[in-house]
């Protein structure tokens, strides 16, 4: 590119940025962008300006998600207003095509992140301006409560303003339709097209802030969740952390209603805080995020640590062991919850994603229940017909699809505590229950290699290397079948990913994250438990095989 070309490109960028400033209703982002414009105009580096307008935030796993800031490639009031206007246009069109598509109402929830309340209010005003009814949840609340409210109130759609467990500089915009499930194709593309068609912001009608719901909707959700618990032991010492999110009060009220003693809450993480000051990333899966909770549990001699991510749609757990406290993997919690529900005789389909453990299939088949496998994400799992239970390894569990067709960290936490209390009454723990499953079905051990990148091109390059030179063995195990998931199949829609089925029931799946700049490699090995060595020997063998798989896929992908 010549200097003249650069000058022309920068001039066009500056023109776009000035037009953005002219219609931005937010004083903070307007001032932020004006400062960037002034710097570039004075001869400064235009890299930041280019990135701010490098396209538009697109609907991903369930809507929008990105860094807060000014520009079309950021989360801000302009982007949210356009998204709300596009969603409103889509809903109105759906009603014209099918008057039974909903009552023309939208319920809106939000978490405690920066600007979540502002984005929620903007959405409500755009919905009412379009002639729709808008309901606003009474305060920052968990995402599953929003999913519950959609069907409870008979709404045509729901919006949750949250970036879940992303870093503090991010926010997001999650969209659900009237069945209480997150959007999937073709609805996502149709909504995106309506967003693109939105004209100048001044032409978007705005109405009132809608109807502010009272605490009754919260109480109905809490009663529904607490009602999942059956009679049984309640002697359990619990440590809980909401990780600076919105789950705290909700979880404590549910546990109390179900008959549990008040949990010990990690004081430093108890109150919502949009900056998440005690953790590098507010994700229970990330190293260090659960350290304060496990330290408190160790000091108190607790039986169980439970945690939610900031919007409380995920649930994490840790248990005591011979060498201190350890986190349970998402697949372990998924197996425990499935075991609990199957033991109750819950009928229906047990479903998980292609990157989660194959153990669920064995549990379902052994109990005579249907099993289904979907693409990653609860937008797929929640839509499985006849769903009784669904989970994905990233700490997401749906234990009550009759009321919440999405992952729900509150109800999952309650059932896990109930299971732990029942085990304690028999002098056992959750690990003992997992060992029982291993003896019956083989030890299913899973792990993940997750590589965060600064340049998304690194992910595409790694996927390209794997496709150009497909591995024939990984970690000493022969590749028996390789599936390029981008081609789709009779069972799965196309998605960017590669799946390798290996000897001895092992498996590797490689895919880009749908919500973060990460390449993820999901690993599973299955080791039979023999009478001589027992579960401990199988666990040691599995750890060695997982290490070998991790090294092999890392080398093959060049990451």
Coordinates of C-alpha atoms in Angstrom, one line a residue:
X1 CA 0.0 0.0 0.0
X2 CA 1.5 3.4 -1.1
X3 CA 1.6 6.4 1.2
X4 CA -1.2 7.9 -0.8
X5 CA -3.3 4.7 -0.3
X6 CA -2.6 4.8 3.4
X7 CA -3.5 8.5 3.6
X8 CA -6.8 7.8 1.7
X9 CA -7.6 4.8 4.0
X10 CA -7.0 6.8 7.1
X11 CA -9.1 9.7 5.8
X12 CA -12.0 7.3 5.1
X13 CA -11.5 5.8 8.6
X14 CA -11.6 9.3 10.2
X15 CA -14.8 10.1 8.2
X16 CA -16.4 6.9 9.5
X17 CA -15.3 7.7 13.0
X18 CA -16.6 11.3 12.9
X19 CA -20.0 10.0 11.7
X20 CA -20.1 7.6 14.6
X21 CA -19.4 10.3 17.1
X22 CA -22.2 12.4 15.6
X23 CA -24.8 9.7 16.5
X24 CA -23.3 8.2 19.6
X25 CA -25.6 8.9 22.6
X26 CA -23.0 8.0 25.2
X27 CA -20.8 10.8 26.5
X28 CA -18.1 8.4 27.6
X29 CA -17.6 6.5 24.4
X30 CA -18.0 9.7 22.3
X31 CA -15.2 11.4 24.3
X32 CA -13.1 8.2 24.0
X33 CA -13.4 8.2 20.2
X34 CA -12.9 11.9 19.8
X35 CA -9.5 11.5 21.6
X36 CA -8.6 8.7 19.2
X37 CA -9.6 10.8 16.2
X38 CA -7.6 13.8 17.5
X39 CA -4.5 11.6 17.9
X40 CA -4.7 10.1 14.4
X41 CA -5.5 13.5 12.9
X42 CA -2.3 14.8 14.5
X43 CA -0.3 12.0 12.8
X44 CA -0.6 9.3 15.4
X45 CA -0.8 5.6 14.8
X46 CA -4.2 4.5 13.3
X47 CA -4.0 0.9 14.4
X48 CA -6.5 1.3 17.3
X49 CA -8.9 3.2 15.0
X50 CA -8.7 0.5 12.4
X51 CA -9.5 -2.2 14.9
X52 CA -12.5 -0.2 16.3
X53 CA -14.1 -0.2 12.8
X54 CA -12.8 -3.5 11.5
X55 CA -16.2 -4.7 10.6
X56 CA -19.2 -5.1 13.0
X57 CA -19.6 -7.3 16.0
X58 CA -21.4 -10.4 14.7
X59 CA -23.8 -12.8 16.3
X60 CA -21.7 -15.7 17.7
X61 CA -22.7 -18.5 20.1
X62 CA -25.9 -16.7 21.1
X63 CA -25.7 -13.0 20.2
X64 CA -23.0 -10.4 20.5
X65 CA -19.9 -10.4 22.7
X66 CA -16.9 -8.1 22.6
X67 CA -14.8 -5.5 24.3
X68 CA -16.5 -2.3 25.6
X69 CA -15.6 0.9 23.7
X70 CA -16.5 3.1 20.8
X71 CA -16.7 1.8 17.3
X72 CA -18.7 -0.8 15.3
X73 CA -16.3 -3.6 16.4
X74 CA -17.0 -2.9 20.1
X75 CA -19.8 -3.3 22.6
X76 CA -21.5 0.1 23.1
X77 CA -24.9 1.9 23.0
X78 CA -24.8 2.4 19.3
X79 CA -24.2 -1.3 18.6
X80 CA -26.8 -2.4 21.2
X81 CA -29.4 0.0 19.9
X82 CA -28.9 -1.4 16.4
X83 CA -29.1 -4.9 17.7
X84 CA -32.3 -4.2 19.6
X85 CA -33.9 -2.5 16.5
X86 CA -32.9 -5.5 14.3
X87 CA -34.3 -8.0 16.8
X88 CA -37.5 -5.9 17.1
X89 CA -37.9 -5.9 13.3
X90 CA -37.4 -9.7 13.2
X91 CA -40.0 -10.3 15.9
X92 CA -42.6 -8.1 14.2
X93 CA -42.0 -9.9 10.9
X94 CA -42.4 -13.3 12.7
X95 CA -45.7 -12.2 14.2
X96 CA -47.0 -11.1 10.8
X97 CA -46.1 -14.5 9.4
X98 CA -47.4 -16.4 12.3
X99 CA -49.7 -14.7 14.9
X100 CA -49.0 -17.6 17.3
X101 CA -45.3 -16.7 17.4
X102 CA -45.7 -14.9 20.7
X103 CA -47.6 -12.1 22.4
X104 CA -45.2 -9.5 21.1
X105 CA -43.4 -9.1 24.4
X106 CA -39.7 -9.3 25.2
X107 CA -38.2 -9.8 28.7
X108 CA -34.8 -8.3 29.3
X109 CA -32.2 -9.2 32.0
X110 CA -28.8 -8.0 32.8
X111 CA -25.8 -8.8 35.0
X112 CA -23.5 -6.5 37.0
X113 CA -20.9 -5.8 34.4
X114 CA -20.0 -2.3 33.2
X115 CA -23.0 -0.8 31.3
X116 CA -25.2 -3.9 31.5
X117 CA -28.0 -1.9 33.0
X118 CA -27.6 0.9 30.4
X119 CA -27.7 -1.6 27.5
X120 CA -30.8 -3.3 29.1
X121 CA -32.6 0.1 29.3
X122 CA -31.7 1.0 25.7
X123 CA -33.1 -2.4 24.6
X124 CA -36.4 -1.9 26.5
X125 CA -36.8 1.6 25.0
X126 CA -36.2 0.3 21.4
X127 CA -38.7 -2.5 21.9
X128 CA -41.4 -0.3 23.2
X129 CA -40.6 2.2 20.4
X130 CA -41.2 -0.6 17.9
X131 CA -44.6 -1.3 19.4
X132 CA -43.6 -4.3 21.4
X133 CA -44.1 -4.9 25.2
X134 CA -40.9 -4.8 27.2
X135 CA -40.4 -6.3 30.6
X136 CA -37.2 -5.6 32.6
X137 CA -36.0 -7.8 35.4
X138 CA -35.9 -5.9 38.7
X139 CA -32.1 -5.9 39.2
X140 CA -28.9 -7.7 38.1
X141 CA -29.8 -11.4 38.2
X142 CA -28.6 -14.8 36.9
X143 CA -28.9 -15.6 33.2
X144 CA -31.0 -18.8 33.9
X145 CA -33.6 -16.6 35.6
X146 CA -34.0 -14.7 32.3
X147 CA -34.4 -18.0 30.4
X148 CA -37.0 -19.1 32.9
X149 CA -38.9 -15.8 32.7
X150 CA -39.3 -16.0 28.9
X151 CA -41.6 -19.1 29.1
X152 CA -43.1 -18.2 32.4
X153 CA -44.3 -14.8 31.0
X154 CA -45.2 -16.1 27.6
X155 CA -42.8 -13.8 25.8
X156 CA -41.8 -13.9 22.1
X157 CA -38.1 -13.4 23.0
X158 CA -35.6 -12.6 25.7
X159 CA -32.4 -10.6 25.9
X160 CA -29.7 -11.1 28.5
X161 CA -27.0 -8.5 28.7
X162 CA -24.0 -10.4 29.9
X163 CA -20.5 -11.5 28.8
X164 CA -20.7 -14.5 31.2
X165 CA -17.2 -15.4 32.3
X166 CA -15.3 -13.1 29.9
X167 CA -12.7 -10.6 31.1
X168 CA -14.0 -7.4 32.8
X169 CA -13.5 -5.2 29.7
X170 CA -16.1 -7.3 27.8
X171 CA -19.8 -7.3 27.6
X172 CA -22.4 -9.2 25.6
X173 CA -25.9 -9.5 24.3
X174 CA -27.5 -12.9 24.4
X175 CA -30.7 -13.5 22.5
X176 CA -33.4 -16.2 23.2
X177 CA -36.6 -16.9 21.3
X178 CA -40.0 -17.7 22.8
X179 CA -39.3 -21.4 23.5
X180 CA -36.6 -20.3 26.0
X181 CA -33.7 -21.5 23.9
X182 CA -30.8 -19.5 22.5
X183 CA -31.0 -18.5 18.8
X184 CA -29.7 -20.9 16.2
X185 CA -29.6 -20.7 12.4
X186 CA -31.4 -19.4 10.4
X187 CA -32.8 -17.1 13.1
X188 CA -29.3 -15.7 13.9
X189 CA -28.6 -14.8 10.2
X190 CA -32.1 -13.3 9.8
X191 CA -31.7 -11.1 12.9
X192 CA -28.2 -10.1 11.7
X193 CA -29.7 -9.1 8.4
X194 CA -32.3 -6.9 10.1
X195 CA -29.6 -5.3 12.2
X196 CA -27.6 -4.5 9.0
X197 CA -30.7 -2.9 7.5
X198 CA -31.1 -0.5 10.5
X199 CA -30.6 3.1 9.2
X200 CA -29.3 6.1 11.1
X201 CA -29.8 5.9 14.9
X202 CA -31.9 9.0 14.9
X203 CA -34.5 7.1 12.9
X204 CA -34.8 4.3 15.5
X205 CA -38.0 5.0 17.5
X206 CA -37.6 4.9 21.3
X207 CA -40.4 4.5 23.7
X208 CA -40.7 4.1 27.5
X209 CA -38.4 2.0 29.6
X210 CA -41.0 -0.8 29.6
X211 CA -42.5 -2.5 32.7
X212 CA -40.1 -3.1 35.6
X213 CA -41.0 -6.5 37.0
X214 CA -41.1 -6.9 40.8
X215 CA -39.6 -9.6 42.9
X216 CA -42.5 -12.0 42.2
X217 CA -40.7 -13.4 39.1
X218 CA -37.6 -14.0 41.2
X219 CA -39.6 -15.8 43.9
X220 CA -41.3 -18.0 41.3
X221 CA -37.9 -19.0 39.9
X222 CA -36.5 -19.7 43.4
X223 CA -39.5 -21.8 44.3
X224 CA -39.2 -23.8 41.1
X225 CA -35.5 -24.5 41.7
X226 CA -35.9 -25.3 45.4
X227 CA -38.7 -27.7 44.4
X228 CA -36.2 -29.9 42.5
X229 CA -34.7 -31.1 45.8
X230 CA -36.1 -34.3 47.2
X231 CA -36.3 -35.3 50.9
X232 CA -33.0 -36.5 52.2
X233 CA -29.9 -35.7 54.3
X234 CA -28.9 -32.0 54.5
X235 CA -25.8 -32.3 56.7
X236 CA -23.2 -30.7 54.5
X237 CA -20.6 -28.0 55.1
X238 CA -20.5 -25.8 52.0
X239 CA -18.2 -23.1 50.9
X240 CA -19.6 -20.9 48.0
X241 CA -18.3 -18.2 45.8
X242 CA -20.2 -16.2 43.2
X243 CA -16.9 -14.9 41.7
X244 CA -18.0 -11.2 42.0
X245 CA -21.1 -12.1 40.1
X246 CA -24.9 -12.0 40.5
X247 CA -25.4 -15.5 41.8
X248 CA -24.8 -15.0 45.5
X249 CA -28.2 -14.0 47.0
X250 CA -30.1 -16.4 44.6
X251 CA -28.0 -19.4 45.5
X252 CA -28.1 -18.7 49.3
X253 CA -31.9 -18.4 49.2
X254 CA -32.3 -21.6 47.2
X255 CA -30.1 -23.6 49.5
X256 CA -31.9 -22.3 52.6
X257 CA -35.3 -23.1 51.0
X258 CA -34.1 -26.6 50.3
X259 CA -33.1 -27.1 53.9
X260 CA -29.3 -26.7 53.8
X261 CA -27.4 -24.7 56.4
X262 CA -26.1 -21.3 55.2
X263 CA -22.9 -21.7 53.2
X264 CA -19.6 -20.0 54.1
X265 CA -19.2 -17.4 51.3
X266 CA -15.8 -16.1 50.1
X267 CA -16.0 -12.6 51.5
X268 CA -13.6 -11.1 48.9
X269 CA -15.8 -12.3 46.1
X270 CA -19.3 -12.1 47.6
X271 CA -20.5 -8.8 46.2
X272 CA -21.0 -8.1 42.5
X273 CA -18.0 -6.2 41.1
X274 CA -17.6 -5.5 37.4
X275 CA -13.8 -5.3 37.7
X276 CA -13.4 -8.9 39.2
X277 CA -10.5 -7.7 41.3
X278 CA -9.4 -11.0 42.8
X279 CA -9.1 -13.1 39.6
X280 CA -7.3 -12.8 36.4
X281 CA -10.3 -14.1 34.5
X282 CA -13.7 -14.6 36.2
X283 CA -14.1 -18.1 35.0
X284 CA -14.0 -21.0 37.5
X285 CA -12.1 -23.1 35.0
X286 CA -9.2 -20.7 34.9
X287 CA -6.2 -21.4 37.1
X288 CA -6.4 -19.4 40.4
X289 CA -10.1 -18.5 40.2
X290 CA -11.1 -21.0 42.9
X291 CA -8.1 -20.5 45.1
X292 CA -9.7 -18.3 47.7
X293 CA -12.7 -20.7 48.0
X294 CA -10.5 -23.8 48.4
X295 CA -8.4 -22.0 51.0
X296 CA -11.5 -21.1 52.9
X297 CA -12.8 -24.7 52.7
X298 CA -9.4 -26.0 53.9
X299 CA -9.5 -23.7 56.9
X300 CA -13.1 -24.6 57.8
X301 CA -12.8 -28.3 57.1
X302 CA -15.7 -28.1 54.6
X303 CA -17.2 -31.0 52.7
X304 CA -17.7 -29.2 49.3
X305 CA -16.8 -26.1 47.4
X306 CA -19.3 -24.8 44.9
X307 CA -19.1 -21.8 42.6
X308 CA -20.8 -19.9 39.9
X309 CA -19.4 -17.9 37.1
X310 CA -20.4 -14.2 37.1
X311 CA -23.9 -14.6 35.5
X312 CA -24.5 -17.9 37.4
X313 CA -25.3 -20.1 34.4
X314 CA -22.3 -22.3 35.1
X315 CA -21.5 -24.3 38.2
X316 CA -18.1 -25.5 39.4
X317 CA -17.2 -27.7 42.3
X318 CA -14.1 -28.8 44.3
X319 CA -13.7 -31.7 46.7
X320 CA -11.1 -32.6 49.4
X321 CA -8.6 -35.3 48.7
X322 CA -5.4 -36.8 50.1
X323 CA -3.3 -34.0 48.6
X324 CA -5.6 -31.1 49.3
X325 CA -8.6 -29.7 47.4
X326 CA -9.1 -30.4 43.7
X327 CA -11.5 -29.1 41.1
X328 CA -13.9 -31.5 39.6
X329 CA -13.9 -31.4 35.9
X330 CA -17.0 -30.4 34.1
X331 CA -17.4 -33.9 32.7
X332 CA -17.2 -35.3 36.2
X333 CA -19.9 -33.0 37.5
X334 CA -22.0 -33.9 34.4
X335 CA -21.6 -37.6 35.1
X336 CA -22.6 -37.1 38.8
X337 CA -25.7 -35.1 37.9
X338 CA -26.7 -37.6 35.2
X339 CA -26.2 -40.4 37.7
X340 CA -28.4 -38.6 40.3
X341 CA -31.2 -38.0 37.8
X342 CA -31.1 -41.5 36.4
X343 CA -31.2 -42.9 39.9
X344 CA -34.4 -40.9 40.4
X345 CA -35.8 -42.5 37.3
X346 CA -36.0 -39.3 35.3
X347 CA -37.1 -40.3 31.8
X348 CA -36.1 -38.7 28.5
X349 CA -33.1 -37.9 26.4
X350 CA -29.7 -37.4 28.0
X351 CA -27.6 -35.1 25.8
X352 CA -24.2 -33.6 25.6
X353 CA -21.9 -31.9 23.1
X354 CA -19.3 -33.4 20.8
X355 CA -16.5 -32.2 23.0
X356 CA -17.8 -33.7 26.2
X357 CA -17.1 -37.1 27.7
X358 CA -18.5 -40.2 26.1
X359 CA -19.4 -41.5 29.6
X360 CA -22.9 -39.9 29.5
X361 CA -23.8 -42.2 26.6
X362 CA -22.9 -45.3 28.6
X363 CA -24.9 -44.1 31.6
X364 CA -28.0 -43.4 29.5
X365 CA -27.8 -46.6 27.6
X366 CA -27.3 -48.6 30.8
X367 CA -30.5 -47.0 32.2
X368 CA -32.5 -47.6 29.0
X369 CA -32.7 -43.9 28.2
X370 CA -32.1 -42.1 24.8
X371 CA -28.8 -40.3 24.2
X372 CA -28.1 -37.4 21.9
X373 CA -24.9 -35.6 20.8
X374 CA -25.0 -32.0 19.6
X375 CA -22.6 -29.3 18.5
X376 CA -21.0 -27.2 21.3
X377 CA -23.3 -24.8 23.0
X378 CA -26.6 -24.9 24.8
X379 CA -28.3 -23.3 21.9
X380 CA -28.1 -26.9 20.5
X381 CA -28.4 -28.9 23.6
X382 CA -31.5 -27.0 24.8
X383 CA -33.3 -27.9 21.6
X384 CA -32.9 -31.7 21.9
X385 CA -36.4 -33.2 21.7
X386 CA -37.5 -34.8 24.9
X387 CA -34.5 -33.5 26.8
X388 CA -34.3 -34.8 30.4
X389 CA -30.7 -33.6 31.1
X390 CA -28.1 -31.9 29.1
X391 CA -24.5 -30.8 29.9
X392 CA -21.3 -29.6 28.3
X393 CA -17.8 -29.9 29.7
X394 CA -17.4 -26.2 30.1
X395 CA -19.4 -26.3 33.4
X396 CA -22.8 -25.9 31.9
X397 CA -25.7 -28.2 33.1
X398 CA -29.4 -28.3 32.4
X399 CA -31.2 -30.3 35.1
X400 CA -34.7 -28.9 34.7
X401 CA -35.4 -28.4 31.0
X402 CA -39.1 -28.2 31.7
X403 CA -38.5 -24.8 33.2
X404 CA -35.1 -23.6 31.9
X405 CA -34.0 -24.8 28.5
X406 CA -30.5 -23.5 29.1
X407 CA -27.6 -24.1 31.4
X408 CA -28.5 -23.2 34.9
X409 CA -25.7 -22.9 37.5
X410 CA -28.2 -22.4 40.4
X411 CA -30.3 -25.6 40.0
X412 CA -27.2 -27.7 39.1
X413 CA -25.5 -26.4 42.3
X414 CA -28.5 -27.4 44.4
X415 CA -28.6 -31.0 43.0
X416 CA -24.9 -31.4 43.4
X417 CA -25.1 -30.4 47.1
X418 CA -28.0 -32.8 47.6
X419 CA -26.0 -35.6 46.0
X420 CA -23.0 -34.8 48.2
X421 CA -25.1 -34.7 51.4
X422 CA -26.6 -38.1 50.6
X423 CA -23.1 -39.5 50.0
X424 CA -21.8 -38.0 53.2
X425 CA -24.7 -39.7 55.1
X426 CA -23.2 -43.0 53.9
X427 CA -19.7 -42.0 54.9
X428 CA -18.7 -41.4 51.3
X429 CA -17.9 -38.5 49.0
X430 CA -18.5 -37.4 45.4
X431 CA -15.2 -39.0 44.3
X432 CA -16.4 -42.3 45.7
X433 CA -19.4 -42.0 43.4
X434 CA -17.2 -41.3 40.5
X435 CA -15.1 -44.3 41.3
X436 CA -18.3 -46.5 41.3
X437 CA -19.0 -45.2 37.8
X438 CA -15.5 -45.9 36.7
X439 CA -15.6 -49.5 37.9
X440 CA -18.9 -50.0 36.0
X441 CA -18.1 -48.2 32.7
X442 CA -14.3 -47.7 32.7
X443 CA -12.4 -44.6 33.8
X444 CA -13.3 -41.8 31.4
X445 CA -10.6 -39.1 31.9
X446 CA -10.8 -35.8 30.0
X447 CA -8.6 -32.7 29.7
X448 CA -8.3 -29.6 27.6
X449 CA -5.5 -27.8 25.9
X450 CA -6.6 -24.2 25.5
X451 CA -4.4 -21.7 23.7
X452 CA -5.3 -18.0 23.9
X453 CA -4.0 -16.0 20.9
X454 CA -3.5 -12.3 20.1
X455 CA -4.1 -12.8 16.4
X456 CA -7.1 -14.9 15.2
X457 CA -5.0 -15.8 12.2
X458 CA -3.0 -18.1 14.4
X459 CA -6.1 -20.3 14.9
X460 CA -6.8 -20.5 11.2
X461 CA -3.2 -21.4 10.6
X462 CA -3.3 -24.2 13.2
X463 CA -6.5 -25.7 11.7
X464 CA -4.9 -25.4 8.2
X465 CA -1.8 -27.4 9.4
X466 CA -4.0 -30.2 10.8
X467 CA -6.0 -30.4 7.5
X468 CA -2.9 -30.3 5.3
X469 CA -1.1 -33.0 7.3
X470 CA -3.7 -35.2 9.1
X471 CA -2.2 -37.1 12.0
X472 CA -2.3 -40.9 11.7
X473 CA -1.6 -41.4 15.4
X474 CA -1.7 -39.2 18.5
X475 CA 0.0 -40.0 21.7
X476 CA 0.8 -43.6 20.6
X477 CA -2.9 -44.3 19.8
X478 CA -3.9 -44.9 16.2
X479 CA -6.3 -42.5 14.6
X480 CA -9.2 -44.8 13.6
X481 CA -11.5 -42.1 12.2
X482 CA -11.0 -38.4 11.3
X483 CA -14.0 -36.1 10.9
X484 CA -13.8 -32.7 9.4
X485 CA -16.8 -31.1 11.1
X486 CA -17.0 -28.2 8.7
X487 CA -18.5 -30.6 6.2
X488 CA -21.5 -31.4 8.5
X489 CA -23.2 -34.8 8.6
X490 CA -26.6 -36.3 8.9
X491 CA -26.5 -35.8 12.6
X492 CA -24.6 -32.5 13.0
X493 CA -24.8 -29.1 11.1
X494 CA -21.4 -27.9 9.8
X495 CA -19.1 -26.2 12.3
X496 CA -15.4 -25.3 12.3
X497 CA -13.7 -28.2 14.0
X498 CA -11.8 -31.5 13.6
X499 CA -12.6 -34.8 15.5
X500 CA -10.2 -37.7 15.8
X501 CA -11.5 -41.1 17.1
X502 CA -8.6 -43.1 18.4
X503 CA -7.9 -46.6 19.5
X504 CA -9.1 -47.8 22.9
X505 CA -12.1 -45.3 22.9
X506 CA -9.9 -42.2 23.1
X507 CA -10.9 -39.0 21.3
X508 CA -9.5 -35.6 20.4
X509 CA -11.6 -32.6 19.1
X510 CA -10.0 -29.4 18.0
X511 CA -12.1 -26.2 17.5
X512 CA -11.9 -22.4 17.9
X513 CA -13.8 -21.0 20.9
X514 CA -17.1 -19.4 20.0
X515 CA -16.8 -16.7 22.6
X516 CA -13.0 -16.0 23.2
X517 CA -9.8 -15.8 21.1
X518 CA -8.8 -19.3 21.9
X519 CA -8.0 -22.6 20.1
X520 CA -9.4 -25.5 22.2
X521 CA -8.3 -29.1 22.0
X522 CA -10.6 -31.5 24.0
X523 CA -9.0 -34.8 25.0
X524 CA -10.5 -38.0 26.3
X525 CA -9.1 -41.4 27.2
X526 CA -10.9 -44.5 28.5
X527 CA -9.0 -46.9 30.8
X528 CA -10.6 -50.1 32.1
X529 CA -10.5 -50.6 35.8
X530 CA -9.1 -54.0 36.7
X531 CA -9.4 -55.9 40.0
X532 CA -5.7 -55.7 40.8
X533 CA -4.8 -52.0 40.3
X534 CA -8.3 -50.6 40.9
X535 CA -9.4 -47.0 40.1
X536 CA -6.2 -45.4 41.4
X537 CA -4.0 -47.4 38.9
X538 CA -6.5 -46.6 36.1
X539 CA -6.3 -42.9 37.0
X540 CA -2.5 -42.9 36.9
X541 CA -2.5 -44.6 33.5
X542 CA -5.1 -42.1 32.2
X543 CA -3.0 -39.1 33.3
X544 CA -0.1 -40.5 31.3
X545 CA -2.2 -41.0 28.2
X546 CA -3.7 -37.5 28.4
X547 CA -0.2 -36.0 28.7
X548 CA 0.9 -37.9 25.6
X549 CA -2.2 -36.8 23.7
X550 CA -1.7 -33.2 24.8
X551 CA 1.9 -33.1 23.5
X552 CA 0.9 -34.9 20.3
X553 CA -1.9 -32.6 19.3
X554 CA 0.1 -29.5 20.2
X555 CA 2.9 -30.6 17.9
X556 CA 0.6 -31.6 15.1
X557 CA -1.2 -28.2 15.2
X558 CA 2.0 -26.3 15.7
X559 CA 0.7 -24.4 18.7

